[in-house]
Coordinates of C-alpha atoms in Angstrom, one line a residue:
Chain A
M1 CA -59.3 82.4 86.7
E2 CA -59.5 79.9 83.9
F3 CA -57.1 78.3 81.6
T4 CA -57.3 75.9 78.6
F5 CA -54.6 73.8 77.0
L6 CA -54.3 74.4 73.3
G7 CA -51.3 72.1 73.1
S8 CA -49.6 69.6 75.4
S9 CA -47.0 67.8 73.2
A10 CA -43.3 68.3 73.4
G11 CA -41.3 69.0 70.2
T12 CA -43.6 67.7 67.6
P13 CA -47.4 67.4 67.3
T14 CA -49.2 64.1 67.5
R15 CA -52.7 63.3 66.2
S16 CA -54.3 64.2 69.5
R17 CA -51.9 66.7 71.0
N18 CA -50.6 69.9 69.5
V19 CA -47.3 71.6 70.5
S20 CA -47.3 74.1 73.4
A21 CA -49.9 76.8 73.9
L22 CA -52.0 77.8 76.8
A23 CA -55.0 80.2 77.0
L24 CA -55.5 81.9 80.3
G25 CA -58.2 84.4 81.4
P26 CA -59.5 86.1 84.5
N27 CA -63.0 84.8 83.8
G28 CA -63.6 82.8 80.6
P29 CA -62.4 83.9 77.2
K30 CA -62.9 87.7 77.2
P31 CA -60.2 88.9 77.6
W32 CA -57.6 86.2 77.4
Y33 CA -53.8 85.8 77.4
L34 CA -51.7 83.3 75.4
V35 CA -48.7 81.6 76.9
D36 CA -46.5 80.0 74.1
C37 CA -47.6 79.6 70.5
G38 CA -46.5 76.4 68.8
E39 CA -47.4 75.8 65.1
G40 CA -51.1 75.3 64.7
T41 CA -52.2 77.4 67.7
Q42 CA -54.5 79.4 65.4
H43 CA -56.1 76.1 64.3
Q44 CA -56.7 75.1 67.9
L45 CA -58.3 78.4 68.5
L46 CA -60.9 77.6 65.8
R47 CA -62.0 74.7 68.0
S48 CA -62.0 76.7 71.3
R49 CA -63.9 79.6 72.9
Y50 CA -61.0 81.9 72.4
S51 CA -60.7 84.5 69.6
V52 CA -57.7 86.5 68.5
M53 CA -59.9 89.6 68.7
Q54 CA -60.1 89.3 72.5
L55 CA -56.4 88.4 73.0
K56 CA -54.7 90.9 75.3
A57 CA -51.1 89.7 75.4
I58 CA -48.8 86.9 74.3
F59 CA -46.2 85.5 76.6
I60 CA -43.4 83.3 75.3
T61 CA -41.4 81.2 77.7
H62 CA -38.4 80.5 75.3
I63 CA -37.4 80.6 71.7
H64 CA -37.8 76.9 70.7
G65 CA -39.9 76.3 67.6
D66 CA -42.5 74.1 69.4
H67 CA -43.3 77.2 71.5
T68 CA -43.1 79.9 68.7
F69 CA -43.7 78.7 65.2
G70 CA -47.4 79.5 65.4
L71 CA -46.8 83.2 65.9
P72 CA -46.6 84.4 62.2
G73 CA -49.8 82.7 61.3
L74 CA -51.7 83.7 64.4
L75 CA -50.7 87.4 64.0
T76 CA -51.4 87.6 60.3
S77 CA -54.7 85.9 60.7
A78 CA -55.7 88.4 63.4
S79 CA -54.8 91.1 60.9
M80 CA -56.9 89.5 58.2
L81 CA -59.8 89.4 60.7
G82 CA -59.3 93.2 61.1
R83 CA -57.9 93.4 64.6
E84 CA -56.9 96.9 65.4
E85 CA -56.1 96.8 69.2
P86 CA -52.3 96.8 69.9
L87 CA -50.9 93.6 71.2
D88 CA -48.2 93.1 73.8
V89 CA -45.7 90.3 73.0
I90 CA -43.7 89.4 76.0
A91 CA -40.8 87.3 74.7
P92 CA -37.1 86.8 74.3
P93 CA -35.7 89.3 71.8
Q94 CA -35.1 86.6 69.2
V95 CA -38.8 86.1 68.9
Q96 CA -39.1 89.6 67.7
T97 CA -36.4 88.9 65.0
F98 CA -38.3 85.8 63.9
I99 CA -41.7 87.5 63.7
R100 CA -40.2 90.4 61.7
A101 CA -38.4 88.1 59.3
A102 CA -41.7 86.1 58.8
I103 CA -43.7 89.2 58.1
E104 CA -41.1 90.9 55.9
N105 CA -40.4 87.7 53.8
S106 CA -44.1 86.9 53.3
D107 CA -45.2 90.3 52.0
S108 CA -47.4 90.6 55.1
S109 CA -48.3 93.6 57.2
L110 CA -50.3 93.8 60.4
S111 CA -53.4 95.9 61.0
F112 CA -52.4 96.5 64.6
D113 CA -49.2 97.4 66.5
L114 CA -47.1 94.8 68.3
N115 CA -45.4 96.0 71.5
F116 CA -42.4 93.8 72.0
I117 CA -41.4 93.5 75.7
N118 CA -38.2 91.6 76.6
S119 CA -39.2 88.8 78.9
E120 CA -35.5 88.2 79.8
A121 CA -35.1 91.7 81.4
T122 CA -34.2 91.5 85.0
E123 CA -36.9 93.0 87.2
F124 CA -39.4 92.1 84.6
H125 CA -42.9 93.2 85.5
W126 CA -46.1 93.5 83.4
E127 CA -49.6 94.3 84.5
D128 CA -53.0 95.3 83.3
R129 CA -56.3 95.6 85.3
Y130 CA -56.7 91.8 85.6
F131 CA -53.2 90.5 86.3
S132 CA -49.8 91.3 87.4
V133 CA -47.2 89.1 85.8
S134 CA -43.6 88.4 86.9
T135 CA -41.0 85.9 85.7
V136 CA -38.8 83.2 87.2
P137 CA -35.7 82.1 85.3
L138 CA -35.7 78.4 84.7
S139 CA -33.0 76.0 83.6
H140 CA -33.1 74.9 80.0
R141 CA -30.9 74.7 76.8
V142 CA -31.8 78.3 76.1
P143 CA -33.0 81.1 78.4
C144 CA -36.5 80.2 79.6
H145 CA -38.9 81.7 82.1
A146 CA -42.0 80.8 84.1
F147 CA -44.7 83.4 84.1
V148 CA -46.4 84.0 87.4
F149 CA -50.0 85.3 86.9
T150 CA -51.4 87.1 90.0
E151 CA -54.9 88.5 89.9
R152 CA -55.4 92.2 90.5
N153 CA -58.3 94.3 91.7
I154 CA -59.8 91.8 94.0
E155 CA -63.2 92.6 95.3
R156 CA -63.4 94.8 98.5
Q157 CA -65.5 94.2 101.6
L158 CA -67.2 97.2 103.2
Q159 CA -66.5 97.8 106.9
Q160 CA -70.2 98.5 107.5
E161 CA -70.0 99.1 111.3
K162 CA -67.2 101.6 110.9
L163 CA -69.1 103.4 108.2
Q164 CA -72.3 103.6 110.3
A165 CA -70.2 104.6 113.4
D166 CA -68.9 107.6 111.4
G167 CA -72.5 108.5 110.3
I168 CA -72.3 107.3 106.8
E169 CA -75.5 105.6 105.9
P170 CA -76.0 103.1 103.1
G171 CA -76.2 104.8 99.7
P172 CA -74.2 105.5 96.5
E173 CA -71.1 106.3 98.6
W174 CA -71.0 102.7 99.8
G175 CA -70.9 101.5 96.2
E176 CA -68.1 103.8 95.3
L177 CA -66.0 102.9 98.3
Q178 CA -66.5 99.2 97.5
K179 CA -65.1 99.8 94.0
G180 CA -62.0 101.2 95.7
K181 CA -62.8 104.8 94.9
D182 CA -62.4 107.6 97.4
V183 CA -65.5 109.7 98.0
L184 CA -65.9 113.4 98.8
L185 CA -69.0 114.0 100.9
P186 CA -71.1 117.2 100.5
D187 CA -69.9 118.3 104.0
G188 CA -66.4 118.3 102.7
R189 CA -65.2 115.1 104.3
L190 CA -63.0 112.8 102.1
L191 CA -63.6 109.1 102.7
K192 CA -60.7 107.0 101.7
A193 CA -61.6 103.6 100.3
D194 CA -58.7 102.0 102.1
D195 CA -60.1 103.2 105.4
Y196 CA -63.6 101.8 105.0
T197 CA -63.0 98.6 103.0
Q198 CA -60.7 95.6 103.1
I199 CA -59.5 93.2 100.4
A200 CA -61.7 90.2 100.8
R201 CA -59.1 87.5 100.2
D202 CA -55.7 86.7 98.9
P203 CA -55.1 87.0 95.2
R204 CA -55.2 83.8 93.1
R205 CA -51.9 82.9 91.6
I206 CA -51.0 80.5 88.7
I207 CA -47.5 79.7 87.6
V208 CA -47.1 78.7 83.9
A209 CA -43.6 77.3 83.6
G210 CA -41.7 76.8 80.4
D211 CA -39.3 73.9 79.7
N212 CA -37.1 73.3 82.7
D213 CA -34.9 70.6 84.2
T214 CA -34.7 72.2 87.7
P215 CA -38.1 72.6 89.3
E216 CA -36.4 73.9 92.4
R217 CA -36.0 77.2 90.6
L218 CA -39.6 77.8 91.4
T219 CA -39.4 77.2 95.2
D220 CA -39.9 80.8 96.2
A221 CA -42.6 81.5 93.6
C222 CA -44.6 78.5 94.7
Q223 CA -44.9 79.7 98.3
D224 CA -48.0 81.7 97.4
A225 CA -49.1 79.9 94.3
H226 CA -52.3 77.9 94.0
V227 CA -51.5 76.2 90.7
L228 CA -48.2 75.2 89.0
I229 CA -48.4 74.2 85.3
H230 CA -45.1 72.4 84.6
E231 CA -43.6 70.2 81.9
A232 CA -43.1 66.5 82.6
T233 CA -41.6 65.4 79.3
Y234 CA -40.7 61.8 80.4
T235 CA -40.9 59.3 83.1
Q236 CA -37.8 59.1 85.2
E237 CA -36.6 56.0 83.5
V238 CA -36.9 57.5 80.0
S239 CA -35.3 60.7 81.2
E240 CA -32.3 58.8 82.4
R241 CA -32.1 56.9 79.1
V242 CA -32.3 60.1 77.1
G243 CA -29.7 61.8 79.2
P244 CA -29.4 65.3 80.5
W245 CA -28.9 67.1 77.2
P246 CA -32.5 68.1 76.4
Q247 CA -32.8 69.6 79.9
H248 CA -36.4 68.5 80.6
S249 CA -38.0 67.3 83.8
S250 CA -39.4 63.9 84.6
A251 CA -42.8 63.4 86.2
E252 CA -41.0 62.1 89.4
Q253 CA -38.8 65.2 89.6
V254 CA -41.7 67.6 89.3
A255 CA -43.8 65.6 91.8
R256 CA -41.1 65.4 94.4
F257 CA -40.6 69.2 94.1
A258 CA -44.4 69.8 94.4
R259 CA -44.5 67.7 97.5
Q260 CA -41.6 69.5 99.0
V261 CA -43.1 73.0 98.5
Q262 CA -46.6 71.7 99.5
L263 CA -48.2 72.8 96.3
P264 CA -52.0 72.3 96.3
N265 CA -52.5 71.9 92.6
L266 CA -50.1 70.5 90.0
V267 CA -50.9 70.2 86.3
L268 CA -48.4 68.4 84.1
T269 CA -48.0 69.0 80.4
H270 CA -45.5 69.0 77.5
F271 CA -45.4 65.2 77.1
S272 CA -43.0 63.5 74.8
S273 CA -44.8 62.5 71.6
R274 CA -44.0 58.8 72.4
Y275 CA -46.7 58.8 75.0
Q276 CA -50.1 57.5 73.8
S277 CA -53.5 58.5 75.2
G278 CA -55.7 56.0 73.5
P279 CA -56.8 52.7 75.0
G280 CA -54.0 50.1 74.9
G281 CA -51.4 52.7 73.6
T282 CA -47.9 52.1 74.8
P283 CA -46.0 53.7 76.4
H284 CA -49.2 55.2 77.9
I285 CA -49.5 58.7 79.2
N286 CA -50.9 57.1 82.4
Q287 CA -47.3 56.1 83.3
L288 CA -46.5 59.7 83.9
A289 CA -49.5 60.1 86.2
A290 CA -48.7 56.9 88.1
E291 CA -45.2 58.0 88.6
A292 CA -46.1 61.5 89.8
L293 CA -48.7 60.1 92.2
Q294 CA -46.0 58.0 94.0
Y295 CA -44.5 61.3 95.2
Y296 CA -47.1 64.0 95.2
K297 CA -50.3 63.8 97.3
G298 CA -51.9 67.1 96.3
Q299 CA -54.3 67.5 93.4
L300 CA -52.7 66.2 90.2
F301 CA -53.9 66.7 86.6
L302 CA -52.4 65.7 83.3
A303 CA -53.1 68.2 80.5
K304 CA -55.1 67.3 77.5
D305 CA -55.7 69.6 74.5
F306 CA -58.9 71.7 75.0
D307 CA -59.3 70.8 78.7
T308 CA -60.3 73.8 80.6
Y309 CA -59.6 74.4 84.3
R310 CA -61.1 77.0 86.7
L311 CA -59.3 78.2 89.8
E312 CA -62.1 79.4 92.2
K313 CA -61.9 82.3 94.6
D314 CA -61.6 79.7 97.4
F315 CA -58.4 78.4 95.6
S316 CA -60.0 75.1 94.6
L317 CA -59.1 73.9 91.1
H318 CA -61.6 72.1 88.9
R319 CA -61.4 70.7 85.4
L320 CA -64.6 71.8 83.6
E321 CA -66.7 69.8 81.2
A322 CA -65.5 70.3 77.7
Y323 CA -66.9 73.3 75.9
Chain B
M1 CA -49.5 60.0 39.2
E2 CA -51.3 60.8 42.4
F3 CA -51.9 63.9 44.4
T4 CA -53.6 64.7 47.7
F5 CA -54.8 68.0 49.0
L6 CA -53.4 68.8 52.4
G7 CA -55.1 72.2 52.4
S8 CA -57.6 74.0 50.3
S9 CA -58.4 77.3 52.1
A10 CA -57.2 80.7 51.1
G11 CA -55.5 83.0 53.6
T12 CA -56.6 81.5 56.9
P13 CA -57.5 78.0 57.9
T14 CA -61.1 76.9 58.7
R15 CA -62.3 74.0 60.8
S16 CA -62.5 71.7 57.8
R17 CA -59.8 73.2 55.4
N18 CA -56.2 74.0 56.1
V19 CA -54.2 76.6 54.2
S20 CA -52.4 75.6 51.0
A21 CA -50.4 72.4 50.6
L22 CA -50.5 69.6 48.0
A23 CA -48.7 66.2 48.1
L24 CA -47.9 64.8 44.7
G25 CA -46.2 61.5 43.8
P26 CA -45.4 59.3 40.8
N27 CA -47.3 56.3 42.3
G28 CA -48.6 56.8 45.9
P29 CA -46.6 58.2 48.8
K30 CA -43.1 56.9 48.2
P31 CA -41.5 59.1 47.1
W32 CA -43.5 62.3 47.1
Y33 CA -43.2 66.0 46.5
L34 CA -44.8 68.9 48.4
V35 CA -46.2 72.0 46.6
D36 CA -46.7 74.9 49.1
C37 CA -46.6 74.5 52.9
G38 CA -49.0 76.6 54.8
E39 CA -49.0 76.5 58.7
G40 CA -50.2 73.1 59.9
T41 CA -49.0 71.1 56.9
Q42 CA -47.0 68.8 59.2
H43 CA -50.2 68.2 61.2
Q44 CA -52.1 67.3 58.1
L45 CA -49.3 64.8 57.2
L46 CA -50.0 63.0 60.5
R47 CA -53.5 62.2 59.1
S48 CA -52.3 61.2 55.6
R49 CA -50.2 58.5 54.0
Y50 CA -47.2 60.8 53.4
S51 CA -44.2 61.0 55.6
V52 CA -41.5 63.6 55.7
M53 CA -38.9 60.8 55.5
Q54 CA -40.0 60.0 51.9
L55 CA -40.3 63.7 50.8
K56 CA -38.1 64.3 47.8
A57 CA -38.5 68.1 47.2
I58 CA -40.6 71.1 48.2
F59 CA -41.9 73.5 45.7
I60 CA -43.2 76.9 46.8
T61 CA -45.4 78.9 44.4
H62 CA -44.9 82.3 46.2
I63 CA -44.0 83.9 49.5
H64 CA -47.4 84.5 51.1
G65 CA -47.7 83.1 54.6
D66 CA -50.6 80.8 53.9
H67 CA -48.2 79.0 51.5
T68 CA -45.0 79.1 53.6
F69 CA -45.6 79.4 57.3
G70 CA -45.6 75.6 57.8
L71 CA -42.0 75.2 56.6
P72 CA -40.1 75.8 59.8
G73 CA -42.1 73.2 61.7
L74 CA -42.1 70.7 58.9
L75 CA -38.4 70.9 58.5
T76 CA -37.5 70.8 62.2
S77 CA -39.9 67.9 62.8
A78 CA -38.2 66.0 59.9
S79 CA -34.9 66.7 61.7
M80 CA -36.3 65.4 65.0
L81 CA -37.4 62.3 63.2
G82 CA -33.8 61.8 62.1
R83 CA -34.1 62.5 58.4
E84 CA -30.6 62.6 56.8
E85 CA -31.4 62.7 53.0
P86 CA -30.8 66.2 51.6
L87 CA -33.9 68.1 50.5
D88 CA -34.4 70.4 47.6
V89 CA -36.4 73.5 48.3
I90 CA -37.5 75.2 45.1
A91 CA -38.8 78.6 46.1
P92 CA -38.4 82.3 45.8
P93 CA -35.3 83.6 47.6
Q94 CA -37.2 85.2 50.4
V95 CA -38.4 81.8 51.5
Q96 CA -34.7 80.9 52.2
T97 CA -34.3 84.0 54.3
F98 CA -37.5 83.2 56.2
I99 CA -36.4 79.6 56.9
R100 CA -32.9 80.6 57.9
A101 CA -34.4 83.3 60.3
A102 CA -36.8 80.7 61.8
I103 CA -34.0 78.2 62.4
E104 CA -31.5 80.7 63.8
N105 CA -33.9 82.3 66.1
S106 CA -35.3 79.1 67.5
D107 CA -32.0 77.5 68.5
S108 CA -32.8 74.8 65.8
S109 CA -30.5 72.9 63.5
L110 CA -31.4 70.4 60.8
S111 CA -30.0 66.9 60.5
F112 CA -30.1 67.1 56.7
D113 CA -29.0 69.6 54.1
L114 CA -31.4 72.0 52.4
N115 CA -30.6 72.7 48.7
F116 CA -32.3 76.0 47.9
I117 CA -33.1 76.5 44.3
N118 CA -34.5 79.8 43.0
S119 CA -37.9 79.2 41.5
E120 CA -37.9 82.7 40.0
A121 CA -34.9 82.0 37.8
T122 CA -35.6 82.3 34.1
E123 CA -35.1 79.0 32.3
F124 CA -35.9 77.2 35.5
H125 CA -35.8 73.5 35.2
W126 CA -35.7 70.7 37.8
E127 CA -35.8 67.0 37.4
D128 CA -35.2 63.7 39.0
R129 CA -35.9 60.2 37.7
Y130 CA -39.7 60.6 38.1
F131 CA -40.5 64.1 37.0
S132 CA -39.2 67.0 35.1
V133 CA -40.6 70.3 36.5
S134 CA -40.8 73.6 34.7
T135 CA -42.4 76.9 35.8
V136 CA -44.9 79.3 34.3
P137 CA -45.0 82.9 35.7
L138 CA -48.4 83.9 36.9
S139 CA -50.0 87.2 37.8
H140 CA -50.3 87.9 41.6
R141 CA -49.4 90.6 44.2
V142 CA -46.0 89.0 44.4
P143 CA -44.0 86.9 42.0
C144 CA -45.8 83.6 41.7
H145 CA -45.3 80.5 39.6
A146 CA -47.1 77.4 38.4
F147 CA -45.2 74.2 38.5
V148 CA -45.6 71.8 35.6
F149 CA -44.9 68.2 36.6
T150 CA -44.2 66.0 33.6
E151 CA -43.4 62.3 34.2
R152 CA -40.1 60.9 33.1
N153 CA -38.8 57.5 32.2
I154 CA -42.0 56.2 30.7
E155 CA -42.1 52.5 30.0
R156 CA -40.7 51.4 26.6
Q157 CA -42.2 49.0 24.1
L158 CA -39.8 46.5 22.5
Q159 CA -39.9 46.4 18.7
Q160 CA -39.9 42.6 18.7
E161 CA -40.1 42.1 14.9
K162 CA -37.1 44.4 14.4
L163 CA -35.1 42.6 17.1
Q164 CA -35.8 39.2 15.6
A165 CA -35.1 40.4 12.1
D166 CA -31.7 41.5 13.3
G167 CA -31.1 38.0 14.8
I168 CA -31.5 39.0 18.5
E169 CA -33.5 36.4 20.2
P170 CA -35.5 36.8 23.4
G171 CA -33.2 36.9 26.4
P172 CA -31.7 39.2 29.0
E173 CA -30.7 41.7 26.3
W174 CA -34.4 42.4 25.6
G175 CA -34.9 43.3 29.3
E176 CA -32.0 45.7 29.3
L177 CA -33.2 47.4 26.1
Q178 CA -36.7 47.7 27.5
K179 CA -35.2 49.5 30.5
G180 CA -33.6 52.0 28.1
K181 CA -30.1 50.6 28.4
D182 CA -27.8 50.1 25.4
V183 CA -26.5 46.5 25.1
L184 CA -23.0 45.3 23.9
L185 CA -23.3 41.8 22.4
P186 CA -20.6 39.2 22.7
D187 CA -20.0 39.6 18.9
G188 CA -19.1 43.2 19.4
R189 CA -22.4 44.7 18.1
L190 CA -23.8 47.7 20.2
L191 CA -27.6 47.7 20.3
K192 CA -29.0 51.1 21.1
A193 CA -32.2 51.1 23.2
D194 CA -33.6 53.9 21.1
D195 CA -33.3 51.8 17.9
Y196 CA -35.2 48.8 19.3
T197 CA -37.8 50.3 21.6
Q198 CA -40.3 53.1 21.5
I199 CA -41.9 55.2 24.2
A200 CA -45.2 53.6 24.8
R201 CA -47.3 56.8 25.2
D202 CA -47.2 60.5 26.0
P203 CA -46.0 61.5 29.4
R204 CA -48.6 62.5 32.0
R205 CA -48.6 66.2 32.9
I206 CA -50.1 68.0 35.8
I207 CA -50.0 71.7 36.4
V208 CA -50.1 73.0 40.0
A209 CA -50.7 76.7 39.8
G210 CA -50.2 79.2 42.6
D211 CA -52.3 82.3 43.2
N212 CA -53.2 84.0 40.0
D213 CA -55.6 86.5 38.5
T214 CA -54.8 85.7 34.9
P215 CA -55.4 82.0 34.0
E216 CA -54.4 82.9 30.4
R217 CA -50.8 82.9 31.5
L218 CA -51.2 79.1 31.4
T219 CA -52.4 78.9 27.8
D220 CA -49.3 77.3 26.3
A221 CA -48.6 75.1 29.3
C222 CA -52.1 73.7 29.1
Q223 CA -51.7 72.4 25.5
D224 CA -50.2 69.2 26.7
A225 CA -51.5 69.1 30.2
H226 CA -53.9 66.5 31.5
V227 CA -54.8 68.2 34.8
L228 CA -54.8 71.8 35.9
I229 CA -55.0 72.5 39.7
H230 CA -55.9 76.2 40.0
E231 CA -57.2 78.6 42.6
A232 CA -60.8 79.8 42.5
T233 CA -60.9 82.0 45.6
Y234 CA -64.4 83.5 44.9
T235 CA -67.4 83.4 42.8
Q236 CA -67.4 86.1 40.1
E237 CA -69.9 88.2 42.1
V238 CA -67.8 88.2 45.2
S239 CA -64.7 88.8 43.2
E240 CA -66.2 91.9 41.7
R241 CA -67.3 93.1 45.2
V242 CA -63.8 92.5 46.7
G243 CA -62.2 94.3 43.7
P244 CA -59.0 93.5 41.8
W245 CA -56.4 94.2 44.6
P246 CA -56.0 90.6 46.0
Q247 CA -55.3 89.4 42.4
H248 CA -57.2 86.1 42.7
S249 CA -59.3 84.3 40.2
S250 CA -63.1 83.6 40.3
A251 CA -64.5 80.2 39.4
E252 CA -66.0 81.7 36.3
Q253 CA -62.7 83.0 35.1
V254 CA -60.9 79.7 35.5
A255 CA -63.7 77.8 34.0
R256 CA -63.9 80.0 30.9
F257 CA -60.1 79.6 30.5
A258 CA -60.3 75.8 30.9
R259 CA -63.0 75.6 28.2
Q260 CA -61.0 77.8 25.8
V261 CA -57.9 75.6 26.1
Q262 CA -60.0 72.4 26.0
L263 CA -58.5 71.2 29.3
P264 CA -59.7 67.7 30.1
N265 CA -59.5 67.9 33.9
L266 CA -59.8 70.9 36.2
V267 CA -59.4 70.9 39.9
L268 CA -60.3 74.1 41.8
T269 CA -58.9 74.9 45.2
H270 CA -57.8 77.8 47.5
F271 CA -61.3 78.8 48.5
S272 CA -62.0 81.9 50.5
S273 CA -62.7 80.9 54.1
R274 CA -66.2 82.4 53.8
Y275 CA -67.3 79.3 51.8
Q276 CA -68.9 76.5 53.9
S277 CA -68.9 72.8 53.1
G278 CA -71.4 71.5 55.7
P279 CA -75.1 71.0 54.9
G280 CA -77.0 74.2 54.9
G281 CA -73.8 76.3 55.2
T282 CA -73.9 79.7 53.4
P283 CA -72.4 80.9 51.2
H284 CA -71.8 77.2 50.2
I285 CA -68.8 75.9 48.4
N286 CA -71.2 74.4 45.8
Q287 CA -71.7 77.9 44.5
L288 CA -68.2 77.8 43.1
A289 CA -68.9 74.4 41.4
A290 CA -72.2 75.6 40.0
E291 CA -70.6 78.7 38.6
A292 CA -67.7 76.8 37.0
L293 CA -70.0 74.2 35.5
Q294 CA -71.8 77.0 33.6
Y295 CA -68.7 77.5 31.5
Y296 CA -66.6 74.4 31.6
K297 CA -67.8 71.0 30.2
G298 CA -64.7 68.9 31.0
Q299 CA -64.3 67.0 34.2
L300 CA -64.5 69.4 37.2
F301 CA -63.5 68.7 40.8
L302 CA -63.4 70.9 43.9
A303 CA -60.6 70.2 46.3
K304 CA -61.3 68.9 49.7
D305 CA -58.6 68.3 52.4
F306 CA -57.3 64.7 52.2
D307 CA -58.9 63.9 48.9
T308 CA -56.6 61.9 46.7
Y309 CA -56.7 61.8 42.9
R310 CA -55.0 59.4 40.5
L311 CA -54.1 60.3 36.9
E312 CA -54.0 57.0 35.0
K313 CA -51.7 56.2 32.2
D314 CA -54.7 56.6 29.8
F315 CA -54.9 60.2 31.2
S316 CA -58.2 59.7 33.0
L317 CA -58.4 61.3 36.4
H318 CA -60.2 59.7 39.3
R319 CA -60.9 60.7 42.8
L320 CA -60.0 57.8 45.0
E321 CA -61.8 56.6 48.1
A322 CA -60.4 58.3 51.2
Y323 CA -57.3 56.6 52.7

């Protein structure tokens, strides 16, 4: 599984960070999935490996503009490029109202269907052949959800000894069973894939959280997760100065939580635009990393626009060289 | 008068050109005015001299998304920066509906008032101390207007001989009269500024056109204009291949028109995203310049994002070095 940050700034863009958007795919950019779509996401795509033509679904954590205002442009540009494949938009209902208003009031139309799916539904579940996706309600000024991406259709291992003990020699049947398909033999025997194969490993699981002032909401979801991507808008000191109203997390808060649930990989993002990345900038983004490292001893990353990460089948997470 | 292109691509952004937006000011970036606001305009501002805090008014030529989808982000970011000064938005009524829907469906609010003014009103006229602005209806798939910016409050020249002949010696009264203010003398005489000064020169005038397939609509407006900024989406050949439906102009069309009305300065913009700017790119943007130069012998420029132009008081137009 791979993911690329298309934006990592909170509220407003900066010269080096766009507002929120994340591209995620089972294996590189074809197909891929978008989580949140701040203004300028289509511009970021022009500088990435991802194309709207291979986009399978859009997931929106909550209605704030820095997570949604890129939708009208992304969708109408996909239409101008000639996209025909329907697109699932998993989002709060107000996002549908916003998109419709944008299209109707700009004399636009789309060359493909949008399937709106209410992300705020209880018992939400979405899946395709690559992922099953569930939600976790978070705590923010408006309803906001984390999306839990769990991979599907994991490769199967043949139980070769059992096959041979039952007189089934290597051949095309072995290949079919390994794909998870049942096989009817010429002698009338039905071989069930589940009887002769086993799932090779646990599924990989990545949680992409939205804005949230209570990381503990993710305690259960983190039990089987390999990566948590979570906002850390401020350091603890700034967070206390700003006060509770914005309902964001500090780096300390998220790091303490990640330690408590023994999370192996934590990626922080959605940084206040006050934090600088360049040499000598102040306050510097490194303050957030330094604060988190005081509490969290797993693998910590700070998001940067266009950085790509790969979660391997052995559940190790690597930041890849820039594409 | 100065103006800076914040976007020069038609329909969709490219890696080097954003969608439509133009910053215009009486003398540099304080104050300034925005014409059109495609997605990513606020991002372009971060790389320019212009700040939303000094923005006096927004003018929208028509409702298409590549001219409007940047409005929600620009306005809410201005609010996050703490802008309090009311802002005039001169636009078709549907733009108001779009902005309202964006704000309502993103849990946003603005820290300043928006004054919506219908740009489609007949007898439209807007002015402040720097500019008077009128409109010219164009020909496009939706109602679309050009905005004609005419400078106001041009410096006055004192008629010194007349003043002295009337016994008014140099002093503070001269300064008041030169500012256009009438002066009451201690002896009871009222000196009218208009009697003792004259406007030094003609006002500078720049036409910023929206999308338009009939440049001739601008014939009258161009009589006293020093600069026309007009779309040239395609070469004539591509325009004929695409057919009339999009209702855009070719470089040839605009150039022929500019020659006919003896326009001194023509700036082409809003180029189809197919045109490349880099060395060796094909089709190259230079094709549009070459085509226009076959017909137009005035001063021709092709817009590039972040290029700034200055129209001097002697009506000469210069492209400035990049800021």
